[in-house]
Amino acid sequence: MALLYGLLWRFLLVLVHVNRALVSWIRVRLRSWKGRLWERAMTALLLPLALAGFPDHQKKLNRNSGANANPVTDNYAVSRRSRCLSDGRSLEKLPVHIGLLVAEEEPSYTDIANLVVWCIAVGISNVSVYDNHGILRKNYSHLLEEIVRKQQDFLGGDGSKYNVEFLSNGTDKHQHHVVCCRPTVKVLSPEDGKQRIVKVAQQLCCSVENKERSSRDISVTMLDMMLRESKNIPEPELVVKFGPVESTLGFLPWHIRLTEFISLPSHRNVSYEDLLDALQRYCDCQQRLGQ
């Protein structure tokens, strides 16, 4: 009899535990179901309102982004422009004409455009870009687009005051915008160096042969005048050469008798500080001009 009561008691305990587990499971499911039902009800109520208000809100965002983007960008560009002008004024001397000689196989248009824009920003009014393979001349439009884009990125709204006159070949066809103070960028190739001297010499010989001028009229002064008339820019005071080759690679041989050459390892990933350091080295150079 005692054994029977013990078994009955254990059976009742099992029923109690099963009942508690079942009640807990039902409560959890009920809460989950109520939560989902509440979420669905709220979604059904709020979704039409959200969709109705979204277009106007999107328009406001667009208006705000258009209104707020330019001042921030322009302020940043003004600070960069001010820094460059300050750096240019801090130098004891600044070249009026600087040459960028790329002595590497594959030019990086982005890095070259950065160099051109930085030169303009510090106050250099004439910039010549040269590679001895003529790649930059052949891809002149690509380089032009990159320079204009970098100019806008770097100078922002202030860039419209410093648009550039681009000269790309021996006849100097112009592509420019009307501006207050226009720097000049030239894209040069070997055609503008020794080949140009040969062409001018041939023109002089033909003029003598056709009796348009006398052989006595031919002089170094005349040759100099003819070489410069299509390149209406001053002689470069500084040429920054990029690459391992220790050579001028035919860069304007008639115009560099007093030019200072400074070498940098590469034009790729070049920084503004690298250019500023080259300008400082140029300032430290003493040109005695034969004295």
PDB file of C-alpha atoms in Angstrom, residues 19-228:
ATOM      1  CA  ASN A  19       1.349  21.678 -16.486  1.00  0.00           C
ATOM      2  CA  ARG A  20       3.859  24.404 -15.587  1.00  0.00           C
ATOM      3  CA  ALA A  21       5.856  23.827 -18.763  1.00  0.00           C
ATOM      4  CA  LEU A  22       2.707  23.926 -20.872  1.00  0.00           C
ATOM      5  CA  VAL A  23       1.508  27.165 -19.240  1.00  0.00           C
ATOM      6  CA  SER A  24       4.928  28.806 -19.773  1.00  0.00           C
ATOM      7  CA  TRP A  25       4.967  27.771 -23.436  1.00  0.00           C
ATOM      8  CA  ILE A  26       1.450  29.144 -23.985  1.00  0.00           C
ATOM      9  CA  ARG A  27       2.382  32.463 -22.362  1.00  0.00           C
ATOM     10  CA  VAL A  28       5.472  32.862 -24.555  1.00  0.00           C
ATOM     11  CA  ARG A  29       3.546  32.068 -27.718  1.00  0.00           C
ATOM     12  CA  LEU A  30       0.744  34.388 -26.696  1.00  0.00           C
ATOM     13  CA  ARG A  31       3.149  37.276 -26.085  1.00  0.00           C
ATOM     14  CA  SER A  32       4.918  36.633 -29.375  1.00  0.00           C
ATOM     15  CA  TRP A  33       1.626  36.490 -31.233  1.00  0.00           C
ATOM     16  CA  LYS A  34       0.379  39.681 -29.581  1.00  0.00           C
ATOM     17  CA  GLY A  35       3.690  41.411 -30.379  1.00  0.00           C
ATOM     18  CA  ARG A  36       3.509  40.440 -34.027  1.00  0.00           C
ATOM     19  CA  LEU A  37      -0.125  41.413 -34.205  1.00  0.00           C
ATOM     20  CA  TRP A  38       0.694  44.790 -32.661  1.00  0.00           C
ATOM     21  CA  GLU A  39       3.605  45.338 -35.040  1.00  0.00           C
ATOM     22  CA  ARG A  40       1.464  44.475 -38.036  1.00  0.00           C
ATOM     23  CA  ALA A  41      -1.285  46.779 -36.871  1.00  0.00           C
ATOM     24  CA  MET A  42       1.121  49.673 -36.335  1.00  0.00           C
ATOM     25  CA  THR A  43       2.749  49.038 -39.699  1.00  0.00           C
ATOM     26  CA  ALA A  44      -0.617  49.072 -41.420  1.00  0.00           C
ATOM     27  CA  LEU A  45      -1.454  52.395 -39.745  1.00  0.00           C
ATOM     28  CA  LEU A  46       1.888  54.197 -40.194  1.00  0.00           C
ATOM     29  CA  LEU A  47       3.008  52.986 -43.614  1.00  0.00           C
ATOM     30  CA  PRO A  48       0.528  55.137 -45.606  1.00  0.00           C
ATOM     31  CA  LEU A  49       1.586  58.194 -43.622  1.00  0.00           C
ATOM     32  CA  ALA A  50       5.251  57.459 -44.225  1.00  0.00           C
ATOM     33  CA  LEU A  51       4.729  56.978 -47.941  1.00  0.00           C
ATOM     34  CA  ALA A  52       2.678  60.140 -48.179  1.00  0.00           C
ATOM     35  CA  GLY A  53       5.338  62.230 -46.494  1.00  0.00           C
ATOM     36  CA  PHE A  54       8.387  60.706 -48.189  1.00  0.00           C
ATOM     37  CA  PRO A  55       8.424  62.755 -51.438  1.00  0.00           C
ATOM     38  CA  ASP A  56       8.301  66.073 -49.617  1.00  0.00           C
ATOM     39  CA  HIS A  57      10.906  64.909 -47.152  1.00  0.00           C
ATOM     40  CA  GLN A  58      13.136  63.726 -49.989  1.00  0.00           C
ATOM     41  CA  LYS A  59      12.783  67.078 -51.716  1.00  0.00           C
ATOM     42  CA  LYS A  60      13.764  68.844 -48.513  1.00  0.00           C
ATOM     43  CA  LEU A  61      16.795  66.607 -48.180  1.00  0.00           C
ATOM     44  CA  ASN A  62      17.824  67.330 -51.742  1.00  0.00           C
ATOM     45  CA  ARG A  63      17.377  71.046 -51.243  1.00  0.00           C
ATOM     46  CA  ASN A  64      19.300  70.953 -47.994  1.00  0.00           C
ATOM     47  CA  SER A  65      22.127  68.862 -49.463  1.00  0.00           C
ATOM     48  CA  GLY A  66      22.372  71.218 -52.429  1.00  0.00           C
ATOM     49  CA  ALA A  67      22.375  74.228 -50.165  1.00  0.00           C
ATOM     50  CA  ASN A  68      24.815  72.876 -47.619  1.00  0.00           C
ATOM     51  CA  ALA A  69      27.332  71.022 -49.802  1.00  0.00           C
ATOM     52  CA  ASN A  70      28.795  73.993 -51.629  1.00  0.00           C
ATOM     53  CA  PRO A  71      29.596  76.224 -48.620  1.00  0.00           C
ATOM     54  CA  VAL A  72      31.520  73.447 -46.884  1.00  0.00           C
ATOM     55  CA  THR A  73      33.412  72.529 -50.029  1.00  0.00           C
ATOM     56  CA  ASP A  74      34.062  76.149 -50.882  1.00  0.00           C
ATOM     57  CA  ASN A  75      35.318  76.929 -47.379  1.00  0.00           C
ATOM     58  CA  TYR A  76      37.706  73.996 -47.554  1.00  0.00           C
ATOM     59  CA  ALA A  77      38.850  75.056 -51.009  1.00  0.00           C
ATOM     60  CA  VAL A  78      39.355  78.643 -49.844  1.00  0.00           C
ATOM     61  CA  SER A  79      41.542  77.444 -46.982  1.00  0.00           C
ATOM     62  CA  ARG A  80      43.663  75.360 -49.368  1.00  0.00           C
ATOM     63  CA  ARG A  81      43.909  78.235 -51.807  1.00  0.00           C
ATOM     64  CA  SER A  82      44.938  80.584 -48.986  1.00  0.00           C
ATOM     65  CA  ARG A  83      47.590  78.133 -47.848  1.00  0.00           C
ATOM     66  CA  CYS A  84      49.031  77.843 -51.350  1.00  0.00           C
ATOM     67  CA  LEU A  85      49.113  81.614 -51.810  1.00  0.00           C
ATOM     68  CA  SER A  86      50.780  81.973 -48.431  1.00  0.00           C
ATOM     69  CA  ASP A  87      53.367  79.343 -49.351  1.00  0.00           C
ATOM     70  CA  GLY A  88      54.038  81.097 -52.652  1.00  0.00           C
ATOM     71  CA  ARG A  89      54.539  84.477 -50.954  1.00  0.00           C
ATOM     72  CA  SER A  90      56.851  82.935 -48.357  1.00  0.00           C
ATOM     73  CA  LEU A  91      59.315  81.861 -51.062  1.00  0.00           C
ATOM     74  CA  GLU A  92      62.088  84.323 -51.821  1.00  0.00           C
ATOM     75  CA  LYS A  93      61.664  83.770 -55.539  1.00  0.00           C
ATOM     76  CA  LEU A  94      59.017  82.005 -57.564  1.00  0.00           C
ATOM     77  CA  PRO A  95      59.529  80.844 -61.157  1.00  0.00           C
ATOM     78  CA  VAL A  96      57.363  82.584 -63.720  1.00  0.00           C
ATOM     79  CA  HIS A  97      57.603  79.490 -65.900  1.00  0.00           C
ATOM     80  CA  ILE A  98      58.025  75.961 -64.536  1.00  0.00           C
ATOM     81  CA  GLY A  99      58.491  72.778 -66.568  1.00  0.00           C
ATOM     82  CA  LEU A 100      57.239  69.371 -65.435  1.00  0.00           C
ATOM     83  CA  LEU A 101      59.366  66.755 -67.212  1.00  0.00           C
ATOM     84  CA  VAL A 102      57.954  63.230 -66.914  1.00  0.00           C
ATOM     85  CA  ALA A 103      60.774  60.750 -67.563  1.00  0.00           C
ATOM     86  CA  GLU A 104      58.682  57.647 -66.858  1.00  0.00           C
ATOM     87  CA  GLU A 105      57.021  55.184 -69.214  1.00  0.00           C
ATOM     88  CA  GLU A 106      53.387  55.448 -68.128  1.00  0.00           C
ATOM     89  CA  PRO A 107      52.209  58.914 -67.082  1.00  0.00           C
ATOM     90  CA  SER A 108      49.625  59.269 -64.327  1.00  0.00           C
ATOM     91  CA  TYR A 109      47.185  61.917 -65.501  1.00  0.00           C
ATOM     92  CA  THR A 110      45.773  62.414 -62.018  1.00  0.00           C
ATOM     93  CA  ASP A 111      49.171  63.117 -60.476  1.00  0.00           C
ATOM     94  CA  ILE A 112      50.220  65.388 -63.349  1.00  0.00           C
ATOM     95  CA  ALA A 113      46.952  67.313 -63.032  1.00  0.00           C
ATOM     96  CA  ASN A 114      47.593  67.727 -59.313  1.00  0.00           C
ATOM     97  CA  LEU A 115      51.047  69.146 -60.018  1.00  0.00           C
ATOM     98  CA  VAL A 116      49.686  71.613 -62.574  1.00  0.00           C
ATOM     99  CA  VAL A 117      46.943  72.833 -60.240  1.00  0.00           C
ATOM    100  CA  TRP A 118      49.353  73.178 -57.313  1.00  0.00           C
ATOM    101  CA  CYS A 119      51.748  75.220 -59.459  1.00  0.00           C
ATOM    102  CA  ILE A 120      48.920  77.542 -60.448  1.00  0.00           C
ATOM    103  CA  ALA A 121      47.687  77.780 -56.858  1.00  0.00           C
ATOM    104  CA  VAL A 122      51.046  78.976 -55.500  1.00  0.00           C
ATOM    105  CA  GLY A 123      51.178  81.705 -58.144  1.00  0.00           C
ATOM    106  CA  ILE A 124      53.168  80.290 -61.074  1.00  0.00           C
ATOM    107  CA  SER A 125      51.655  81.709 -64.253  1.00  0.00           C
ATOM    108  CA  ASN A 126      53.242  79.407 -66.885  1.00  0.00           C
ATOM    109  CA  VAL A 127      53.384  75.614 -66.599  1.00  0.00           C
ATOM    110  CA  SER A 128      54.785  73.296 -69.279  1.00  0.00           C
ATOM    111  CA  VAL A 129      54.218  69.540 -69.163  1.00  0.00           C
ATOM    112  CA  TYR A 130      56.560  67.332 -71.215  1.00  0.00           C
ATOM    113  CA  ASP A 131      57.276  63.680 -71.880  1.00  0.00           C
ATOM    114  CA  ASN A 132      59.765  62.482 -74.471  1.00  0.00           C
ATOM    115  CA  HIS A 133      57.365  59.876 -75.910  1.00  0.00           C
ATOM    116  CA  GLY A 134      54.664  62.390 -76.791  1.00  0.00           C
ATOM    117  CA  ILE A 135      52.040  60.418 -74.831  1.00  0.00           C
ATOM    118  CA  LEU A 136      50.669  63.500 -73.109  1.00  0.00           C
ATOM    119  CA  ARG A 137      50.355  65.315 -76.430  1.00  0.00           C
ATOM    120  CA  LYS A 138      48.459  62.390 -77.956  1.00  0.00           C
ATOM    121  CA  ASN A 139      46.130  62.205 -74.954  1.00  0.00           C
ATOM    122  CA  TYR A 140      45.853  65.938 -74.578  1.00  0.00           C
ATOM    123  CA  SER A 141      42.061  65.996 -74.116  1.00  0.00           C
ATOM    124  CA  HIS A 142      42.286  63.430 -71.302  1.00  0.00           C
ATOM    125  CA  LEU A 143      44.891  65.518 -69.503  1.00  0.00           C
ATOM    126  CA  LEU A 144      42.831  68.669 -70.039  1.00  0.00           C
ATOM    127  CA  GLU A 145      39.734  67.086 -68.500  1.00  0.00           C
ATOM    128  CA  GLU A 146      41.744  65.843 -65.527  1.00  0.00           C
ATOM    129  CA  ILE A 147      43.292  69.277 -64.923  1.00  0.00           C
ATOM    130  CA  VAL A 148      39.905  71.012 -65.052  1.00  0.00           C
ATOM    131  CA  ARG A 149      38.428  68.440 -62.662  1.00  0.00           C
ATOM    132  CA  LYS A 150      41.318  68.729 -60.221  1.00  0.00           C
ATOM    133  CA  GLN A 151      41.133  72.487 -60.455  1.00  0.00           C
ATOM    134  CA  GLN A 152      37.492  72.447 -59.401  1.00  0.00           C
ATOM    135  CA  ASP A 153      38.166  69.923 -56.626  1.00  0.00           C
ATOM    136  CA  PHE A 154      41.129  71.835 -55.255  1.00  0.00           C
ATOM    137  CA  LEU A 155      39.986  75.422 -55.704  1.00  0.00           C
ATOM    138  CA  GLY A 156      36.234  74.925 -55.468  1.00  0.00           C
ATOM    139  CA  GLY A 157      34.133  77.936 -56.453  1.00  0.00           C
ATOM    140  CA  ASP A 158      37.259  80.071 -56.458  1.00  0.00           C
ATOM    141  CA  GLY A 159      38.546  78.045 -59.397  1.00  0.00           C
ATOM    142  CA  SER A 160      36.513  80.100 -61.857  1.00  0.00           C
ATOM    143  CA  LYS A 161      38.889  83.010 -61.229  1.00  0.00           C
ATOM    144  CA  TYR A 162      41.913  80.907 -62.152  1.00  0.00           C
ATOM    145  CA  ASN A 163      40.840  79.042 -65.255  1.00  0.00           C
ATOM    146  CA  VAL A 164      43.660  78.044 -67.514  1.00  0.00           C
ATOM    147  CA  GLU A 165      44.632  78.716 -71.103  1.00  0.00           C
ATOM    148  CA  PHE A 166      45.745  75.407 -72.613  1.00  0.00           C
ATOM    149  CA  LEU A 167      48.197  75.262 -75.503  1.00  0.00           C
ATOM    150  CA  SER A 168      48.768  71.861 -77.002  1.00  0.00           C
ATOM    151  CA  ASN A 169      50.857  72.006 -80.161  1.00  0.00           C
ATOM    152  CA  GLY A 170      53.232  73.914 -82.366  1.00  0.00           C
ATOM    153  CA  THR A 171      50.509  76.170 -83.733  1.00  0.00           C
ATOM    154  CA  ASP A 172      49.273  76.772 -80.186  1.00  0.00           C
ATOM    155  CA  LYS A 173      45.592  76.183 -80.670  1.00  0.00           C
ATOM    156  CA  HIS A 174      43.882  77.670 -77.650  1.00  0.00           C
ATOM    157  CA  GLN A 175      41.294  76.118 -75.409  1.00  0.00           C
ATOM    158  CA  HIS A 176      40.389  78.421 -72.556  1.00  0.00           C
ATOM    159  CA  HIS A 177      37.687  80.183 -70.621  1.00  0.00           C
ATOM    160  CA  VAL A 178      37.385  83.935 -70.124  1.00  0.00           C
ATOM    161  CA  VAL A 179      38.977  84.765 -66.793  1.00  0.00           C
ATOM    162  CA  CYS A 180      40.401  87.651 -64.794  1.00  0.00           C
ATOM    163  CA  CYS A 181      43.877  86.235 -64.346  1.00  0.00           C
ATOM    164  CA  ARG A 182      44.702  83.393 -66.694  1.00  0.00           C
ATOM    165  CA  PRO A 183      47.691  81.114 -66.179  1.00  0.00           C
ATOM    166  CA  THR A 184      48.990  79.184 -69.173  1.00  0.00           C
ATOM    167  CA  VAL A 185      49.545  75.445 -69.401  1.00  0.00           C
ATOM    168  CA  LYS A 186      51.497  74.005 -72.333  1.00  0.00           C
ATOM    169  CA  VAL A 187      51.627  70.337 -73.254  1.00  0.00           C
ATOM    170  CA  LEU A 188      54.957  69.757 -74.989  1.00  0.00           C
ATOM    171  CA  SER A 189      56.578  66.869 -76.848  1.00  0.00           C
ATOM    172  CA  PRO A 190      59.856  66.281 -78.735  1.00  0.00           C
ATOM    173  CA  GLU A 191      58.251  68.099 -81.682  1.00  0.00           C
ATOM    174  CA  ASP A 192      58.736  71.317 -79.734  1.00  0.00           C
ATOM    175  CA  GLY A 193      62.440  70.665 -79.109  1.00  0.00           C
ATOM    176  CA  LYS A 194      65.082  69.601 -81.621  1.00  0.00           C
ATOM    177  CA  GLN A 195      62.477  68.900 -84.278  1.00  0.00           C
ATOM    178  CA  ARG A 196      61.263  72.470 -83.990  1.00  0.00           C
ATOM    179  CA  ILE A 197      64.796  73.806 -84.449  1.00  0.00           C
ATOM    180  CA  VAL A 198      65.185  71.664 -87.583  1.00  0.00           C
ATOM    181  CA  LYS A 199      61.903  72.980 -89.015  1.00  0.00           C
ATOM    182  CA  VAL A 200      62.888  76.602 -88.379  1.00  0.00           C
ATOM    183  CA  ALA A 201      66.281  75.991 -90.015  1.00  0.00           C
ATOM    184  CA  GLN A 202      64.529  74.487 -93.030  1.00  0.00           C
ATOM    185  CA  GLN A 203      62.230  77.501 -93.242  1.00  0.00           C
ATOM    186  CA  LEU A 204      65.224  79.831 -93.244  1.00  0.00           C
ATOM    187  CA  CYS A 205      66.943  77.811 -95.965  1.00  0.00           C
ATOM    188  CA  CYS A 206      63.801  77.824 -98.098  1.00  0.00           C
ATOM    189  CA  SER A 207      63.402  81.562 -97.663  1.00  0.00           C
ATOM    190  CA  VAL A 208      66.993  82.109 -98.878  1.00  0.00           C
ATOM    191  CA  GLU A 209      66.467  79.684-101.771  1.00  0.00           C
ATOM    192  CA  ASN A 210      63.288  81.538-102.758  1.00  0.00           C
ATOM    193  CA  LYS A 211      65.177  84.840-102.413  1.00  0.00           C
ATOM    194  CA  GLU A 212      62.788  86.031 -99.744  1.00  0.00           C
ATOM    195  CA  ARG A 213      65.773  86.970 -97.585  1.00  0.00           C
ATOM    196  CA  SER A 214      69.516  87.045 -97.871  1.00  0.00           C
ATOM    197  CA  SER A 215      71.830  84.569 -96.214  1.00  0.00           C
ATOM    198  CA  ARG A 216      73.416  87.556 -94.462  1.00  0.00           C
ATOM    199  CA  ASP A 217      70.111  88.163 -92.692  1.00  0.00           C
ATOM    200  CA  ILE A 218      70.252  84.804 -90.946  1.00  0.00           C
ATOM    201  CA  SER A 219      71.577  85.150 -87.422  1.00  0.00           C
ATOM    202  CA  VAL A 220      71.212  83.693 -83.985  1.00  0.00           C
ATOM    203  CA  THR A 221      68.846  86.548 -83.128  1.00  0.00           C
ATOM    204  CA  MET A 222      66.571  85.711 -86.047  1.00  0.00           C
ATOM    205  CA  LEU A 223      66.600  82.016 -85.194  1.00  0.00           C
ATOM    206  CA  ASP A 224      65.808  82.851 -81.596  1.00  0.00           C
ATOM    207  CA  MET A 225      62.933  85.105 -82.640  1.00  0.00           C
ATOM    208  CA  MET A 226      61.418  82.459 -84.913  1.00  0.00           C
ATOM    209  CA  LEU A 227      61.677  79.772 -82.250  1.00  0.00           C
ATOM    210  CA  ARG A 228      59.983  81.947 -79.665  1.00  0.00           C
TER     211      ARG A 228
END
